[in-house]
Coordinates of C-alpha atoms and ligand atoms in Angstrom, one line a residue:
X1 CA 0.2 0.2 0.1
X2 CA 1.2 3.4 -0.7
X3 CA -0.3 5.8 1.6
X4 CA 1.8 9.0 1.5
X5 CA -0.6 11.4 3.8
X6 CA -2.0 8.9 6.4
X7 CA -5.9 10.0 7.3
X8 CA -7.9 8.7 10.4
X9 CA -11.6 8.8 10.4
X10 CA -11.7 11.9 13.0
X11 CA -9.9 13.7 10.7
X12 CA -12.4 13.7 7.7
X13 CA -15.9 13.1 9.6
X14 CA -16.8 16.7 10.6
X15 CA -15.4 17.6 7.0
X16 CA -17.3 15.0 4.7
X17 CA -20.7 16.1 7.5
X18 CA -20.0 19.7 6.8
X19 CA -19.2 19.6 3.1
X20 CA -21.1 16.9 1.3
X21 CA -24.4 15.3 1.1
X22 CA -22.7 11.4 1.3
X23 CA -24.3 10.9 4.6
X24 CA -22.0 10.4 7.8
X25 CA -18.6 9.0 7.2
X26 CA -18.5 5.8 8.9
X27 CA -15.2 3.8 8.1
X28 CA -12.2 5.0 6.0
X29 CA -9.1 2.3 5.2
X30 CA -6.0 2.8 3.2
X31 CA -5.9 1.1 0.2
X32 CA -3.7 -1.6 -0.9
X33 CA -2.0 -1.5 -4.4
X34 CA -1.5 1.8 -6.5
X35 CA 2.0 4.0 -6.3
X36 CA 0.9 7.5 -7.2
X37 CA -1.5 8.5 -4.7
X38 CA -2.7 8.4 -1.2
X39 CA -6.1 6.2 -1.9
X40 CA -8.9 5.1 0.8
X41 CA -12.1 3.4 0.3
X42 CA -14.3 5.8 2.0
X43 CA -17.7 4.1 4.0
X44 CA -20.9 6.0 4.6
X45 CA -24.1 5.7 6.2
X46 CA -27.0 7.8 4.5
X47 CA -30.7 7.4 5.6
X48 CA -29.4 4.1 7.5
X49 CA -28.0 3.2 3.9
X50 CA -24.2 1.8 3.1
X51 CA -22.8 3.7 0.8
X52 CA -18.9 3.4 -0.5
X53 CA -16.4 5.8 -2.0
X54 CA -13.1 6.3 -3.0
X55 CA -11.0 9.4 -1.1
X56 CA -7.5 10.1 -2.9
X57 CA -5.6 12.7 -1.9
X58 CA -3.1 13.6 -4.8
X59 CA 0.4 13.2 -3.9
X60 CA 2.0 14.7 -7.4
X61 CA -1.0 16.1 -9.2
X62 CA -1.4 20.0 -8.6
X63 CA -4.8 21.4 -8.2
X64 CA -4.5 23.1 -12.1
X65 CA -3.8 19.7 -13.5
X66 CA -6.5 18.3 -11.5
X67 CA -9.8 19.8 -13.3
X68 CA -8.6 17.8 -16.5
X69 CA -9.1 14.4 -14.9
X70 CA -12.1 14.6 -12.7
X71 CA -13.5 17.0 -15.6
X72 CA -13.4 13.9 -17.9
X73 CA -14.2 11.2 -15.5
X74 CA -17.6 13.2 -15.2
X75 CA -17.8 13.2 -18.5
X76 CA -17.7 10.1 -19.6
X77 CA -19.7 8.6 -16.8
X78 CA -22.5 11.2 -17.9
X79 CA -21.7 9.6 -21.3
X80 CA -22.5 6.1 -20.3
X81 CA -19.1 5.1 -19.9
X82 CA -18.6 3.3 -16.9
X83 CA -16.1 5.6 -14.7
X84 CA -16.0 6.7 -11.6
X85 CA -18.0 9.8 -10.9
X86 CA -16.6 12.4 -8.8
X87 CA -18.7 13.9 -5.9
X88 CA -19.9 17.6 -5.5
X89 CA -19.7 19.1 -2.6
X90 CA -22.2 21.6 -1.4
X91 CA -21.1 24.5 -3.2
X92 CA -20.8 22.0 -6.3
X93 CA -17.1 21.5 -6.6
X94 CA -15.1 18.0 -7.0
X95 CA -11.6 19.5 -6.0
X96 CA -11.4 19.8 -2.5
X97 CA -8.2 20.4 -0.1
X98 CA -7.3 18.1 2.9
X99 CA -4.4 18.1 4.6
X100 CA -2.9 20.9 2.6
X101 CA -3.2 18.9 -0.7
X102 CA -5.6 18.7 -3.4
X103 CA -8.2 15.7 -2.9
X104 CA -11.2 14.3 -4.3
X105 CA -13.7 11.7 -3.4
X106 CA -15.4 9.3 -6.3
X107 CA -17.5 6.4 -6.4
X108 CA -16.3 3.4 -5.8
X109 CA -17.0 0.7 -9.1
X110 CA -18.0 -2.9 -8.6
X111 CA -16.0 -5.5 -9.1
X112 CA -12.7 -7.1 -9.2
X113 CA -9.4 -7.6 -10.8
X114 CA -8.6 -10.1 -13.5
X115 CA -4.9 -10.1 -13.5
X116 CA -4.6 -12.7 -15.8
X117 CA -7.2 -12.6 -18.7
X118 CA -8.0 -14.4 -21.5
X119 CA -9.6 -13.4 -24.7
X120 CA -12.8 -12.5 -23.6
X121 CA -11.3 -10.0 -21.2
X122 CA -9.3 -8.5 -23.6
X123 CA -11.8 -7.9 -26.4
X124 CA -14.0 -6.7 -22.9
X125 CA -11.5 -4.0 -22.9
X126 CA -10.7 -3.1 -26.7
X127 CA -14.5 -2.5 -27.1
X128 CA -14.8 -0.2 -24.1
X129 CA -11.5 1.6 -24.8
X130 CA -12.7 2.4 -28.2
X131 CA -16.2 3.7 -26.9
X132 CA -14.0 5.9 -24.4
X133 CA -12.6 7.3 -27.4
X134 CA -15.3 8.3 -29.1
X135 CA -17.3 9.7 -26.0
X136 CA -14.9 11.7 -25.4
X137 CA -15.2 13.3 -28.6
X138 CA -17.2 16.3 -27.2
X139 CA -15.2 16.5 -24.1
X140 CA -14.2 20.3 -24.2
X141 CA -10.6 20.5 -22.4
X142 CA -7.4 19.3 -23.3
X143 CA -4.6 18.4 -21.2
X144 CA -1.2 16.7 -22.3
X145 CA -0.3 13.3 -21.3
X146 CA 2.4 14.9 -18.9
X147 CA 4.2 11.5 -19.3
X148 CA 5.2 12.2 -23.2
X149 CA 8.0 12.9 -24.9
X150 CA 8.8 16.5 -22.7
X151 CA 8.7 14.2 -19.9
X152 CA 10.9 11.5 -21.0
X153 CA 13.6 14.0 -22.7
X154 CA 13.6 15.9 -19.6
X155 CA 14.0 12.6 -17.3
X156 CA 16.3 10.3 -19.1
X157 CA 19.4 12.2 -18.3
X158 CA 18.7 11.8 -14.5
X159 CA 18.2 8.0 -15.2
X160 CA 21.4 7.1 -17.2
X161 CA 24.0 7.4 -14.0
X162 CA 22.2 4.6 -12.7
X163 CA 22.2 2.3 -16.0
X164 CA 24.8 -0.3 -17.4
X165 CA 26.3 0.6 -20.9
X166 CA 23.6 -1.7 -23.0
X167 CA 20.3 -0.4 -21.0
X168 CA 21.7 3.8 -21.8
X169 CA 22.1 3.1 -25.7
X170 CA 19.0 1.1 -25.4
X171 CA 17.4 3.9 -23.3
X172 CA 19.0 6.5 -25.3
X173 CA 18.7 5.4 -29.3
X174 CA 14.8 4.2 -28.9
X175 CA 14.3 8.0 -27.3
X176 CA 15.9 9.2 -30.5
X177 CA 13.8 7.1 -33.2
X178 CA 10.7 8.0 -30.5
X179 CA 11.7 11.6 -31.0
X180 CA 12.2 11.4 -35.0
X181 CA 8.5 9.5 -34.6
X182 CA 6.8 12.1 -33.1
X183 CA 8.1 15.2 -35.2
X184 CA 7.0 13.2 -38.4
X185 CA 4.5 14.6 -40.5
X186 CA 2.6 11.0 -40.0
X187 CA 2.3 11.0 -36.5
X188 CA 0.4 14.5 -37.1
X189 CA -2.0 12.7 -38.8
X190 CA -2.6 10.3 -36.4
X191 CA -6.3 10.8 -34.4
X192 CA -6.2 11.6 -30.8
X193 CA -8.4 12.8 -28.1
X194 CA -8.5 12.2 -24.4
X195 CA -7.2 9.1 -23.5
X196 CA -6.7 7.3 -20.1
X197 CA -3.1 6.2 -20.8
X198 CA -2.6 3.6 -18.0
X199 CA -5.3 0.9 -18.6
X200 CA -3.4 -1.7 -17.1
X201 CA -5.2 -5.0 -15.6
X202 CA -4.5 -3.3 -11.9
X203 CA -7.1 -0.2 -13.7
X204 CA -9.7 -2.1 -14.6
X205 CA -12.5 -3.9 -12.7
X206 CA -14.8 -6.9 -14.4
X207 CA -18.4 -7.8 -12.7
X208 CA -18.4 -11.9 -12.2
X209 CA -21.6 -13.5 -12.6
X210 CA -21.9 -15.4 -9.8
X211 CA -21.2 -18.9 -11.1
X212 CA -17.5 -18.5 -11.1
X213 CA -17.3 -18.7 -14.8
X214 CA -14.8 -16.3 -16.2
X215 CA -16.1 -16.2 -19.3
X216 CA -19.1 -14.8 -18.3
X217 CA -17.1 -11.8 -16.7
X218 CA -18.9 -8.2 -17.4
X219 CA -16.5 -5.1 -17.8
X220 CA -17.4 -3.2 -14.4
X221 CA -15.5 -0.2 -15.5
X222 CA -12.2 1.9 -15.6
X223 CA -10.5 3.8 -13.1
X224 CA -7.5 5.5 -12.2
X225 CA -7.5 8.6 -14.9
X226 CA -4.8 10.5 -13.0
X227 CA -2.7 9.7 -16.2
X228 CA -5.0 10.6 -18.7
X229 CA -4.3 13.2 -21.0
X230 CA -4.9 14.5 -24.4
X231 CA -3.3 12.0 -27.0
X232 CA -3.3 9.5 -29.7
X233 CA -5.8 7.2 -29.3
X234 CA -3.7 4.8 -30.6
X235 CA -0.8 5.2 -27.9
X236 CA -3.4 4.4 -25.6
X237 CA -4.4 1.4 -27.2
X238 CA -0.9 0.4 -27.6
X239 CA -0.5 0.8 -23.6
X240 CA -3.2 -1.2 -23.0
X241 CA -2.4 -3.9 -25.7
X242 CA 1.1 -3.6 -24.1
X243 CA -0.1 -5.1 -20.6
X244 CA -3.3 -7.0 -21.1
X245 CA -2.2 -9.1 -24.4
X246 CA 1.6 -9.9 -22.8
X247 CA 2.5 -13.6 -23.9
X248 CA 3.3 -16.1 -20.9
X249 CA 7.3 -15.3 -21.3
X250 CA 5.8 -11.5 -20.7
X251 CA 7.5 -9.9 -23.0
X252 CA 5.9 -10.9 -26.2
X253 CA 2.3 -10.2 -27.1
X254 CA 0.1 -13.1 -27.5
X255 CA -1.5 -13.1 -30.8
X256 CA -5.0 -14.2 -29.8
X257 CA -5.0 -12.1 -26.9
X258 CA -4.3 -9.1 -29.3
X259 CA -6.3 -10.3 -32.0
X260 CA -9.2 -10.5 -29.8
X261 CA -8.6 -6.7 -28.5
X262 CA -7.6 -5.1 -31.9
X263 CA -11.0 -6.5 -32.9
X264 CA -13.2 -5.5 -30.5
X265 CA -11.6 -2.1 -30.8
X266 CA -12.1 -1.7 -34.5
X267 CA -15.4 -3.1 -34.2
X268 CA -16.4 0.4 -32.9
X269 CA -13.8 2.7 -34.5
X270 CA -11.6 0.8 -37.1
X271 CA -8.1 1.7 -36.9
X272 CA -7.1 3.9 -39.8
X273 CA -4.4 2.7 -42.9
X274 CA -1.9 5.2 -41.2
X275 CA -2.0 3.9 -37.5
X276 CA -1.6 0.5 -39.0
X277 CA 1.5 1.3 -40.4
X278 CA 2.8 3.1 -37.1
X279 CA 1.0 0.5 -34.5
X280 CA 4.7 -1.3 -34.3
X281 CA 6.5 2.1 -33.5
X282 CA 3.6 3.0 -31.0
X283 CA 3.7 -0.3 -29.4
X284 CA 7.4 0.8 -28.6
X285 CA 6.8 4.3 -27.4
X286 CA 3.9 2.5 -25.3
X287 CA 7.0 -0.1 -23.7
X288 CA 9.3 3.0 -23.5
X289 CA 7.1 5.6 -21.4
X290 CA 6.4 2.6 -18.4
X291 CA 10.4 1.4 -18.7
X292 CA 11.2 5.4 -18.0
X293 CA 8.3 5.6 -15.6
X294 CA 9.3 2.8 -13.9
X295 CA 13.0 3.7 -13.4
X296 CA 12.2 6.9 -12.3
X297 CA 9.9 5.5 -9.5
X298 CA 12.9 2.9 -8.6
X299 CA 16.0 5.2 -8.4
X300 CA 14.4 8.4 -7.2
X301 CA 11.5 6.8 -4.9
X302 CA 9.9 8.8 -2.9
X303 CA 8.6 8.6 1.4
X304 CA 5.8 6.5 1.5
X305 CA 4.2 4.5 4.4
X306 CA 4.5 1.8 2.2
X307 CA 5.9 1.6 -1.1
X308 CA 6.8 -1.1 -3.7
X309 CA 7.6 0.3 -6.4
X310 CA 7.1 -1.9 -10.4
X311 CA 10.0 -3.9 -11.3
X312 CA 11.6 -1.8 -14.4
X313 CA 13.1 -4.4 -16.4
X314 CA 9.6 -5.8 -17.1
X315 CA 9.4 -3.1 -19.8
X316 CA 13.1 -3.1 -20.7
X317 CA 12.5 -6.9 -22.0
X318 CA 9.2 -5.4 -23.6
X319 CA 11.2 -2.7 -25.2
X320 CA 13.8 -4.9 -26.7
X321 CA 11.1 -7.6 -28.2
X322 CA 8.8 -4.7 -29.4
X323 CA 12.0 -3.5 -31.2
X324 CA 12.8 -6.4 -33.0
X325 CA 9.2 -7.2 -34.2
Ligands
ATP401 N1 -13.3 3.9 -8.1 C1 -12.8 3.1 -7.7 N2 -13.9 2.2 -7.5 C2 -13.0 0.3 -7.1 N3 -12.0 0.8 -6.6 C3 -11.1 1.7 -6.8 C4 -11.5 3.2 -7.2 N4 -10.4 3.4 -7.3 C5 -9.3 2.8 -6.8 N5 -9.6 1.9 -6.3 C6 -8.8 0.8 -5.9 O1 -7.8 1.2 -5.4 C7 -6.9 1.0 -6.0 C8 -5.8 1.5 -6.1 O2 -5.8 2.5 -7.0 P1 -5.5 3.3 -8.2 O3 -4.2 2.2 -9.2 O4 -6.3 4.6 -8.4 O5 -3.8 3.8 -7.1 P2 -2.8 4.9 -7.7 O6 -1.5 5.0 -6.5 O7 -3.6 6.0 -7.9 O8 -2.3 4.4 -9.1 P3 -1.6 3.6 -9.9 O9 -2.2 2.2 -10.2 O10 -0.8 4.6 -11.1 O11 -0.2 3.1 -9.1 C9 -7.5 -0.3 -7.0 O12 -6.3 -1.0 -7.6 C10 -8.2 -0.3 -6.7 O13 -8.9 -1.7 -6.0
HSE402 N1 0.7 1.4 -14.6 C1 2.0 2.2 -14.3 C2 2.1 2.3 -12.9 C3 1.6 3.8 -12.8 O1 -0.2 4.1 -12.8 C4 2.9 0.6 -14.0 O2 2.4 -0.6 -14.0 O3 3.9 1.4 -14.3

């Protein structure tokens, strides 16, 4: 569990009662998993009925950056995409301050993660991702993906002293290739819009249908939009495929899983010819993005009550694999 800012029920019960219409706070528990923010399950009781929410204290994102993510969730939820809905306070605001940091409360989605997905799960995720992209077309805020090329270029020099010769060469060569790709006229042509940019297996919940048969799972929803941004939809799909469609060797793509995801995505939003051409390059960009952020978290960590950084080697292997396709 990463809890950078601990919270007790006594810290928030009066604040909840005074500012919100979600009943009386009855319990708050730090959430295991997650490495970015301090997350808590918040239970309340309203008219005798138990309610569940997720309270997040933002540790890195600023109050200026946050409206994009929270308004995007509100927009998508209003368009029928299953995502957490930000809760308004009595003044209609969805972004607050708690312990001197920005904070939000969102609805808790039902369901559980499927960390060993099959084709059925990959298809459900591909389908909803395409629907989400289209539902975001009339979202009127824009904000860059804050973990894209500009951040890679700024961060890579800080990482180089921690790496061996081969790793340094791989990182620098790939960064250069991606700079050229991002600067090309064909890259500029790729369709873009509100993108999740971090749709890993641990950011999706499924609703099991009771009989333990995973083939009957329905999609519960997407959450953790705090790396979202206005980006190429193909990048979003590549991030998602690199995690969901991983082969048993944990580096290549599994053809069956990938086929299921792409077919379901394309049934809603077919990829253009240019998107198909640059798919391999985008898979590399998506692998590079998470190799860099994992190296950064590993070598330049922050204080937290308990924080286990993700393994950077995982994405180094994925990047090498994507470069050999
Ligand atoms: N709206 C929600 N509904 C249900 N569960 C949620 C919701 N938001 C968060 N969770 C739970 O909290 C856990 C941690 O949340 P999250 O993944 O957002 O953490 P994080 O630190 O912000 O991000 P990251 O995954 O990027 O490290 C999730 O794995 C999930 O179990
Ligand atoms: N999904 C990211 C963590 C940040 O959300 C990773 O696995 O590196």
